[in-house]
Amino acid sequence: MKTTIKELEVDFIGGQEPLTVQEENALSAYFKKKKTEKVNSTEKKKTKLHKVN
């Protein structure tokens, strides 16, 4: 059997209508959470790397 590759029309996935206020707020909260998690994880890494003599 030959496998076929389907090319997706990326411009049309998810629809063309703008985001609702609820969707915008949900995305904003998600990205804020991810940013704080990233900052916290880098702070933890920095504290682990410092040696105390």
mmCIF file with all atom_site columns, N, CA and C in Angstrom:
data_model
loop_
_atom_site.group_PDB
_atom_site.id
_atom_site.type_symbol
_atom_site.label_atom_id
_atom_site.label_alt_id
_atom_site.label_comp_id
_atom_site.label_asym_id
_atom_site.label_entity_id
_atom_site.label_seq_id
_atom_site.pdbx_PDB_ins_code
_atom_site.Cartn_x
_atom_site.Cartn_y
_atom_site.Cartn_z
_atom_site.occupancy
_atom_site.B_iso_or_equiv
_atom_site.pdbx_formal_charge
_atom_site.auth_seq_id
_atom_site.auth_comp_id
_atom_site.auth_asym_id
_atom_site.auth_atom_id
_atom_site.pdbx_PDB_model_num
ATOM 1   N N  . MET A 1 1  ? 0.831   -1.184 0.000  1.00 0.00 ? 1  MET A N  1
ATOM 2   C CA . MET A 1 1  ? 0.000   0.000  0.000  1.00 0.00 ? 1  MET A CA 1
ATOM 3   C C  . MET A 1 1  ? 0.876   1.248  0.000  1.00 0.00 ? 1  MET A C  1
ATOM 4   N N  . LYS A 1 2  ? 0.436   2.216  -0.728 1.00 0.00 ? 2  LYS A N  1
ATOM 5   C CA . LYS A 1 2  ? 1.160   3.467  -0.797 1.00 0.00 ? 2  LYS A CA 1
ATOM 6   C C  . LYS A 1 2  ? 0.534   4.460  0.187  1.00 0.00 ? 2  LYS A C  1
ATOM 7   N N  . THR A 1 3  ? 1.364   5.118  0.962  1.00 0.00 ? 3  THR A N  1
ATOM 8   C CA . THR A 1 3  ? 0.835   6.121  1.885  1.00 0.00 ? 3  THR A CA 1
ATOM 9   C C  . THR A 1 3  ? 0.676   7.438  1.152  1.00 0.00 ? 3  THR A C  1
ATOM 10  N N  . THR A 1 4  ? -0.390  8.119  1.454  1.00 0.00 ? 4  THR A N  1
ATOM 11  C CA . THR A 1 4  ? -0.629  9.415  0.834  1.00 0.00 ? 4  THR A CA 1
ATOM 12  C C  . THR A 1 4  ? -0.458  10.501 1.881  1.00 0.00 ? 4  THR A C  1
ATOM 13  N N  . ILE A 1 5  ? 0.005   11.625 1.434  1.00 0.00 ? 5  ILE A N  1
ATOM 14  C CA . ILE A 1 5  ? 0.203   12.765 2.317  1.00 0.00 ? 5  ILE A CA 1
ATOM 15  C C  . ILE A 1 5  ? -0.858  13.803 1.981  1.00 0.00 ? 5  ILE A C  1
ATOM 16  N N  . LYS A 1 6  ? -1.603  14.204 3.008  1.00 0.00 ? 6  LYS A N  1
ATOM 17  C CA . LYS A 1 6  ? -2.608  15.243 2.817  1.00 0.00 ? 6  LYS A CA 1
ATOM 18  C C  . LYS A 1 6  ? -2.000  16.581 3.214  1.00 0.00 ? 6  LYS A C  1
ATOM 19  N N  . GLU A 1 7  ? -2.104  17.542 2.317  1.00 0.00 ? 7  GLU A N  1
ATOM 20  C CA . GLU A 1 7  ? -1.603  18.868 2.620  1.00 0.00 ? 7  GLU A CA 1
ATOM 21  C C  . GLU A 1 7  ? -2.741  19.672 3.233  1.00 0.00 ? 7  GLU A C  1
ATOM 22  N N  . LEU A 1 8  ? -2.496  20.250 4.395  1.00 0.00 ? 8  LEU A N  1
ATOM 23  C CA . LEU A 1 8  ? -3.530  20.997 5.095  1.00 0.00 ? 8  LEU A CA 1
ATOM 24  C C  . LEU A 1 8  ? -3.582  22.436 4.603  1.00 0.00 ? 8  LEU A C  1
ATOM 25  N N  . GLU A 1 9  ? -4.786  22.960 4.543  1.00 0.00 ? 9  GLU A N  1
ATOM 26  C CA . GLU A 1 9  ? -4.971  24.371 4.244  1.00 0.00 ? 9  GLU A CA 1
ATOM 27  C C  . GLU A 1 9  ? -4.904  25.118 5.572  1.00 0.00 ? 9  GLU A C  1
ATOM 28  N N  . VAL A 1 10 ? -3.708  25.496 5.965  1.00 0.00 ? 10 VAL A N  1
ATOM 29  C CA . VAL A 1 10 ? -3.481  26.065 7.286  1.00 0.00 ? 10 VAL A CA 1
ATOM 30  C C  . VAL A 1 10 ? -4.229  27.377 7.475  1.00 0.00 ? 10 VAL A C  1
ATOM 31  N N  . ASP A 1 11 ? -4.406  28.136 6.425  1.00 0.00 ? 11 ASP A N  1
ATOM 32  C CA . ASP A 1 11 ? -5.081  29.421 6.541  1.00 0.00 ? 11 ASP A CA 1
ATOM 33  C C  . ASP A 1 11 ? -6.540  29.276 6.952  1.00 0.00 ? 11 ASP A C  1
ATOM 34  N N  . PHE A 1 12 ? -7.109  28.104 6.776  1.00 0.00 ? 12 PHE A N  1
ATOM 35  C CA . PHE A 1 12 ? -8.528  27.950 7.033  1.00 0.00 ? 12 PHE A CA 1
ATOM 36  C C  . PHE A 1 12 ? -8.842  27.084 8.244  1.00 0.00 ? 12 PHE A C  1
ATOM 37  N N  . ILE A 1 13 ? -7.848  26.545 8.914  1.00 0.00 ? 13 ILE A N  1
ATOM 38  C CA . ILE A 1 13 ? -8.105  25.732 10.097 1.00 0.00 ? 13 ILE A CA 1
ATOM 39  C C  . ILE A 1 13 ? -8.534  26.649 11.231 1.00 0.00 ? 13 ILE A C  1
ATOM 40  N N  . GLY A 1 14 ? -9.652  26.348 11.853 1.00 0.00 ? 14 GLY A N  1
ATOM 41  C CA . GLY A 1 14 ? -10.113 27.122 12.990 1.00 0.00 ? 14 GLY A CA 1
ATOM 42  C C  . GLY A 1 14 ? -11.099 28.214 12.638 1.00 0.00 ? 14 GLY A C  1
ATOM 43  N N  . GLY A 1 15 ? -11.374 28.428 11.397 1.00 0.00 ? 15 GLY A N  1
ATOM 44  C CA . GLY A 1 15 ? -12.369 29.419 11.016 1.00 0.00 ? 15 GLY A CA 1
ATOM 45  C C  . GLY A 1 15 ? -11.767 30.790 10.771 1.00 0.00 ? 15 GLY A C  1
ATOM 46  N N  . GLN A 1 16 ? -12.599 31.687 10.292 1.00 0.00 ? 16 GLN A N  1
ATOM 47  C CA . GLN A 1 16 ? -12.155 33.026 9.934  1.00 0.00 ? 16 GLN A CA 1
ATOM 48  C C  . GLN A 1 16 ? -12.682 34.109 10.864 1.00 0.00 ? 16 GLN A C  1
ATOM 49  N N  . GLU A 1 17 ? -13.570 33.746 11.780 1.00 0.00 ? 17 GLU A N  1
ATOM 50  C CA . GLU A 1 17 ? -14.149 34.757 12.659 1.00 0.00 ? 17 GLU A CA 1
ATOM 51  C C  . GLU A 1 17 ? -13.146 35.170 13.737 1.00 0.00 ? 17 GLU A C  1
ATOM 52  N N  . PRO A 1 18 ? -13.246 36.406 14.227 1.00 0.00 ? 18 PRO A N  1
ATOM 53  C CA . PRO A 1 18 ? -12.316 36.860 15.270 1.00 0.00 ? 18 PRO A CA 1
ATOM 54  C C  . PRO A 1 18 ? -12.595 36.169 16.603 1.00 0.00 ? 18 PRO A C  1
ATOM 55  N N  . LEU A 1 19 ? -11.626 36.250 17.495 1.00 0.00 ? 19 LEU A N  1
ATOM 56  C CA . LEU A 1 19 ? -11.778 35.641 18.811 1.00 0.00 ? 19 LEU A CA 1
ATOM 57  C C  . LEU A 1 19 ? -12.827 36.382 19.629 1.00 0.00 ? 19 LEU A C  1
ATOM 58  N N  . THR A 1 20 ? -13.525 35.623 20.460 1.00 0.00 ? 20 THR A N  1
ATOM 59  C CA . THR A 1 20 ? -14.478 36.243 21.378 1.00 0.00 ? 20 THR A CA 1
ATOM 60  C C  . THR A 1 20 ? -13.708 36.783 22.578 1.00 0.00 ? 20 THR A C  1
ATOM 61  N N  . VAL A 1 21 ? -14.374 37.587 23.390 1.00 0.00 ? 21 VAL A N  1
ATOM 62  C CA . VAL A 1 21 ? -13.739 38.152 24.574 1.00 0.00 ? 21 VAL A CA 1
ATOM 63  C C  . VAL A 1 21 ? -13.322 37.037 25.528 1.00 0.00 ? 21 VAL A C  1
ATOM 64  N N  . GLN A 1 22 ? -14.150 36.013 25.654 1.00 0.00 ? 22 GLN A N  1
ATOM 65  C CA . GLN A 1 22 ? -13.830 34.892 26.537 1.00 0.00 ? 22 GLN A CA 1
ATOM 66  C C  . GLN A 1 22 ? -12.585 34.155 26.040 1.00 0.00 ? 22 GLN A C  1
ATOM 67  N N  . GLU A 1 23 ? -12.500 33.942 24.736 1.00 0.00 ? 23 GLU A N  1
ATOM 68  C CA . GLU A 1 23 ? -11.338 33.262 24.168 1.00 0.00 ? 23 GLU A CA 1
ATOM 69  C C  . GLU A 1 23 ? -10.068 34.093 24.354 1.00 0.00 ? 23 GLU A C  1
ATOM 70  N N  . GLU A 1 24 ? -10.177 35.415 24.166 1.00 0.00 ? 24 GLU A N  1
ATOM 71  C CA . GLU A 1 24 ? -9.024  36.292 24.358 1.00 0.00 ? 24 GLU A CA 1
ATOM 72  C C  . GLU A 1 24 ? -8.544  36.247 25.801 1.00 0.00 ? 24 GLU A C  1
ATOM 73  N N  . ASN A 1 25 ? -9.490  36.282 26.748 1.00 0.00 ? 25 ASN A N  1
ATOM 74  C CA . ASN A 1 25 ? -9.128  36.232 28.164 1.00 0.00 ? 25 ASN A CA 1
ATOM 75  C C  . ASN A 1 25 ? -8.497  34.897 28.530 1.00 0.00 ? 25 ASN A C  1
ATOM 76  N N  . ALA A 1 26 ? -9.025  33.813 27.964 1.00 0.00 ? 26 ALA A N  1
ATOM 77  C CA . ALA A 1 26 ? -8.476  32.484 28.238 1.00 0.00 ? 26 ALA A CA 1
ATOM 78  C C  . ALA A 1 26 ? -7.049  32.379 27.706 1.00 0.00 ? 26 ALA A C  1
ATOM 79  N N  . LEU A 1 27 ? -6.813  32.872 26.505 1.00 0.00 ? 27 LEU A N  1
ATOM 80  C CA . LEU A 1 27 ? -5.463  32.844 25.932 1.00 0.00 ? 27 LEU A CA 1
ATOM 81  C C  . LEU A 1 27 ? -4.503  33.723 26.732 1.00 0.00 ? 27 LEU A C  1
ATOM 82  N N  . SER A 1 28 ? -4.975  34.881 27.135 1.00 0.00 ? 28 SER A N  1
ATOM 83  C CA . SER A 1 28 ? -4.146  35.785 27.923 1.00 0.00 ? 28 SER A CA 1
ATOM 84  C C  . SER A 1 28 ? -3.735  35.136 29.239 1.00 0.00 ? 28 SER A C  1
ATOM 85  N N  . ALA A 1 29 ? -4.685  34.511 29.916 1.00 0.00 ? 29 ALA A N  1
ATOM 86  C CA . ALA A 1 29 ? -4.389  33.836 31.183 1.00 0.00 ? 29 ALA A CA 1
ATOM 87  C C  . ALA A 1 29 ? -3.411  32.687 30.964 1.00 0.00 ? 29 ALA A C  1
ATOM 88  N N  . TYR A 1 30 ? -3.590  31.944 29.894 1.00 0.00 ? 30 TYR A N  1
ATOM 89  C CA . TYR A 1 30 ? -2.707  30.817 29.585 1.00 0.00 ? 30 TYR A CA 1
ATOM 90  C C  . TYR A 1 30 ? -1.267  31.294 29.382 1.00 0.00 ? 30 TYR A C  1
ATOM 91  N N  . PHE A 1 31 ? -1.091  32.356 28.587 1.00 0.00 ? 31 PHE A N  1
ATOM 92  C CA . PHE A 1 31 ? 0.258   32.831 28.302 1.00 0.00 ? 31 PHE A CA 1
ATOM 93  C C  . PHE A 1 31 ? 0.907   33.459 29.538 1.00 0.00 ? 31 PHE A C  1
ATOM 94  N N  . LYS A 1 32 ? 0.112   34.139 30.380 1.00 0.00 ? 32 LYS A N  1
ATOM 95  C CA . LYS A 1 32 ? 0.662   34.680 31.623 1.00 0.00 ? 32 LYS A CA 1
ATOM 96  C C  . LYS A 1 32 ? 1.145   33.556 32.528 1.00 0.00 ? 32 LYS A C  1
ATOM 97  N N  . LYS A 1 33 ? 0.357   32.476 32.602 1.00 0.00 ? 33 LYS A N  1
ATOM 98  C CA . LYS A 1 33 ? 0.726   31.330 33.433 1.00 0.00 ? 33 LYS A CA 1
ATOM 99  C C  . LYS A 1 33 ? 2.011   30.697 32.916 1.00 0.00 ? 33 LYS A C  1
ATOM 100 N N  . LYS A 1 34 ? 2.107   30.513 31.593 1.00 0.00 ? 34 LYS A N  1
ATOM 101 C CA . LYS A 1 34 ? 3.303   29.923 31.001 1.00 0.00 ? 34 LYS A CA 1
ATOM 102 C C  . LYS A 1 34 ? 4.533   30.796 31.254 1.00 0.00 ? 34 LYS A C  1
ATOM 103 N N  . LYS A 1 35 ? 4.351   32.118 31.166 1.00 0.00 ? 35 LYS A N  1
ATOM 104 C CA . LYS A 1 35 ? 5.467   33.029 31.380 1.00 0.00 ? 35 LYS A CA 1
ATOM 105 C C  . LYS A 1 35 ? 5.959   32.951 32.822 1.00 0.00 ? 35 LYS A C  1
ATOM 106 N N  . THR A 1 36 ? 5.043   32.918 33.787 1.00 0.00 ? 36 THR A N  1
ATOM 107 C CA . THR A 1 36 ? 5.458   32.831 35.184 1.00 0.00 ? 36 THR A CA 1
ATOM 108 C C  . THR A 1 36 ? 6.110   31.487 35.476 1.00 0.00 ? 36 THR A C  1
ATOM 109 N N  . GLU A 1 37 ? 5.609   30.413 34.864 1.00 0.00 ? 37 GLU A N  1
ATOM 110 C CA . GLU A 1 37 ? 6.229   29.103 35.046 1.00 0.00 ? 37 GLU A CA 1
ATOM 111 C C  . GLU A 1 37 ? 7.649   29.104 34.495 1.00 0.00 ? 37 GLU A C  1
ATOM 112 N N  . LYS A 1 38 ? 7.840   29.748 33.349 1.00 0.00 ? 38 LYS A N  1
ATOM 113 C CA . LYS A 1 38 ? 9.167   29.804 32.742 1.00 0.00 ? 38 LYS A CA 1
ATOM 114 C C  . LYS A 1 38 ? 10.120  30.608 33.614 1.00 0.00 ? 38 LYS A C  1
ATOM 115 N N  . VAL A 1 39 ? 9.659   31.732 34.131 1.00 0.00 ? 39 VAL A N  1
ATOM 116 C CA . VAL A 1 39 ? 10.497  32.567 34.987 1.00 0.00 ? 39 VAL A CA 1
ATOM 117 C C  . VAL A 1 39 ? 10.856  31.810 36.256 1.00 0.00 ? 39 VAL A C  1
ATOM 118 N N  . ASN A 1 40 ? 9.881   31.130 36.845 1.00 0.00 ? 40 ASN A N  1
ATOM 119 C CA . ASN A 1 40 ? 10.139  30.379 38.069 1.00 0.00 ? 40 ASN A CA 1
ATOM 120 C C  . ASN A 1 40 ? 11.116  29.236 37.828 1.00 0.00 ? 40 ASN A C  1
ATOM 121 N N  . SER A 1 41 ? 10.997  28.562 36.707 1.00 0.00 ? 41 SER A N  1
ATOM 122 C CA . SER A 1 41 ? 11.897  27.443 36.429 1.00 0.00 ? 41 SER A CA 1
ATOM 123 C C  . SER A 1 41 ? 13.320  27.931 36.181 1.00 0.00 ? 41 SER A C  1
ATOM 124 N N  . THR A 1 42 ? 13.479  29.087 35.539 1.00 0.00 ? 42 THR A N  1
ATOM 125 C CA . THR A 1 42 ? 14.827  29.612 35.320 1.00 0.00 ? 42 THR A CA 1
ATOM 126 C C  . THR A 1 42 ? 15.430  30.091 36.630 1.00 0.00 ? 42 THR A C  1
ATOM 127 N N  . GLU A 1 43 ? 14.615  30.634 37.538 1.00 0.00 ? 43 GLU A N  1
ATOM 128 C CA . GLU A 1 43 ? 15.128  31.048 38.840 1.00 0.00 ? 43 GLU A CA 1
ATOM 129 C C  . GLU A 1 43 ? 15.597  29.836 39.631 1.00 0.00 ? 43 GLU A C  1
ATOM 130 N N  . LYS A 1 44 ? 14.851  28.751 39.551 1.00 0.00 ? 44 LYS A N  1
ATOM 131 C CA . LYS A 1 44 ? 15.236  27.535 40.252 1.00 0.00 ? 44 LYS A CA 1
ATOM 132 C C  . LYS A 1 44 ? 16.551  26.998 39.697 1.00 0.00 ? 44 LYS A C  1
ATOM 133 N N  . LYS A 1 45 ? 16.714  27.036 38.383 1.00 0.00 ? 45 LYS A N  1
ATOM 134 C CA . LYS A 1 45 ? 17.943  26.550 37.765 1.00 0.00 ? 45 LYS A CA 1
ATOM 135 C C  . LYS A 1 45 ? 19.129  27.407 38.186 1.00 0.00 ? 45 LYS A C  1
ATOM 136 N N  . LYS A 1 46 ? 18.934  28.711 38.254 1.00 0.00 ? 46 LYS A N  1
ATOM 137 C CA . LYS A 1 46 ? 20.018  29.602 38.646 1.00 0.00 ? 46 LYS A CA 1
ATOM 138 C C  . LYS A 1 46 ? 20.441  29.342 40.085 1.00 0.00 ? 46 LYS A C  1
ATOM 139 N N  . THR A 1 47 ? 19.484  29.104 40.962 1.00 0.00 ? 47 THR A N  1
ATOM 140 C CA . THR A 1 47 ? 19.842  28.875 42.360 1.00 0.00 ? 47 THR A CA 1
ATOM 141 C C  . THR A 1 47 ? 20.557  27.546 42.532 1.00 0.00 ? 47 THR A C  1
ATOM 142 N N  . LYS A 1 48 ? 20.257  26.578 41.703 1.00 0.00 ? 48 LYS A N  1
ATOM 143 C CA . LYS A 1 48 ? 20.914  25.286 41.795 1.00 0.00 ? 48 LYS A CA 1
ATOM 144 C C  . LYS A 1 48 ? 22.352  25.352 41.281 1.00 0.00 ? 48 LYS A C  1
ATOM 145 N N  . LEU A 1 49 ? 22.636  26.260 40.366 1.00 0.00 ? 49 LEU A N  1
ATOM 146 C CA . LEU A 1 49 ? 23.952  26.320 39.753 1.00 0.00 ? 49 LEU A CA 1
ATOM 147 C C  . LEU A 1 49 ? 24.986  27.045 40.616 1.00 0.00 ? 49 LEU A C  1
ATOM 148 N N  . HIS A 1 50 ? 24.545  27.889 41.539 1.00 0.00 ? 50 HIS A N  1
ATOM 149 C CA . HIS A 1 50 ? 25.478  28.653 42.358 1.00 0.00 ? 50 HIS A CA 1
ATOM 150 C C  . HIS A 1 50 ? 26.061  27.780 43.462 1.00 0.00 ? 50 HIS A C  1
ATOM 151 N N  . LYS A 1 51 ? 27.389  27.829 43.567 1.00 0.00 ? 51 LYS A N  1
ATOM 152 C CA . LYS A 1 51 ? 28.061  27.094 44.633 1.00 0.00 ? 51 LYS A CA 1
ATOM 153 C C  . LYS A 1 51 ? 28.388  28.053 45.766 1.00 0.00 ? 51 LYS A C  1
ATOM 154 N N  . VAL A 1 52 ? 28.268  27.565 46.961 1.00 0.00 ? 52 VAL A N  1
ATOM 155 C CA . VAL A 1 52 ? 28.630  28.359 48.129 1.00 0.00 ? 52 VAL A CA 1
ATOM 156 C C  . VAL A 1 52 ? 29.919  27.785 48.690 1.00 0.00 ? 52 VAL A C  1
ATOM 157 N N  . ASN A 1 53 ? 30.958  28.610 48.737 1.00 0.00 ? 53 ASN A N  1
ATOM 158 C CA . ASN A 1 53 ? 32.263  28.144 49.245 1.00 0.00 ? 53 ASN A CA 1
ATOM 159 C C  . ASN A 1 53 ? 32.469  28.580 50.662 1.00 0.00 ? 53 ASN A C  1
#
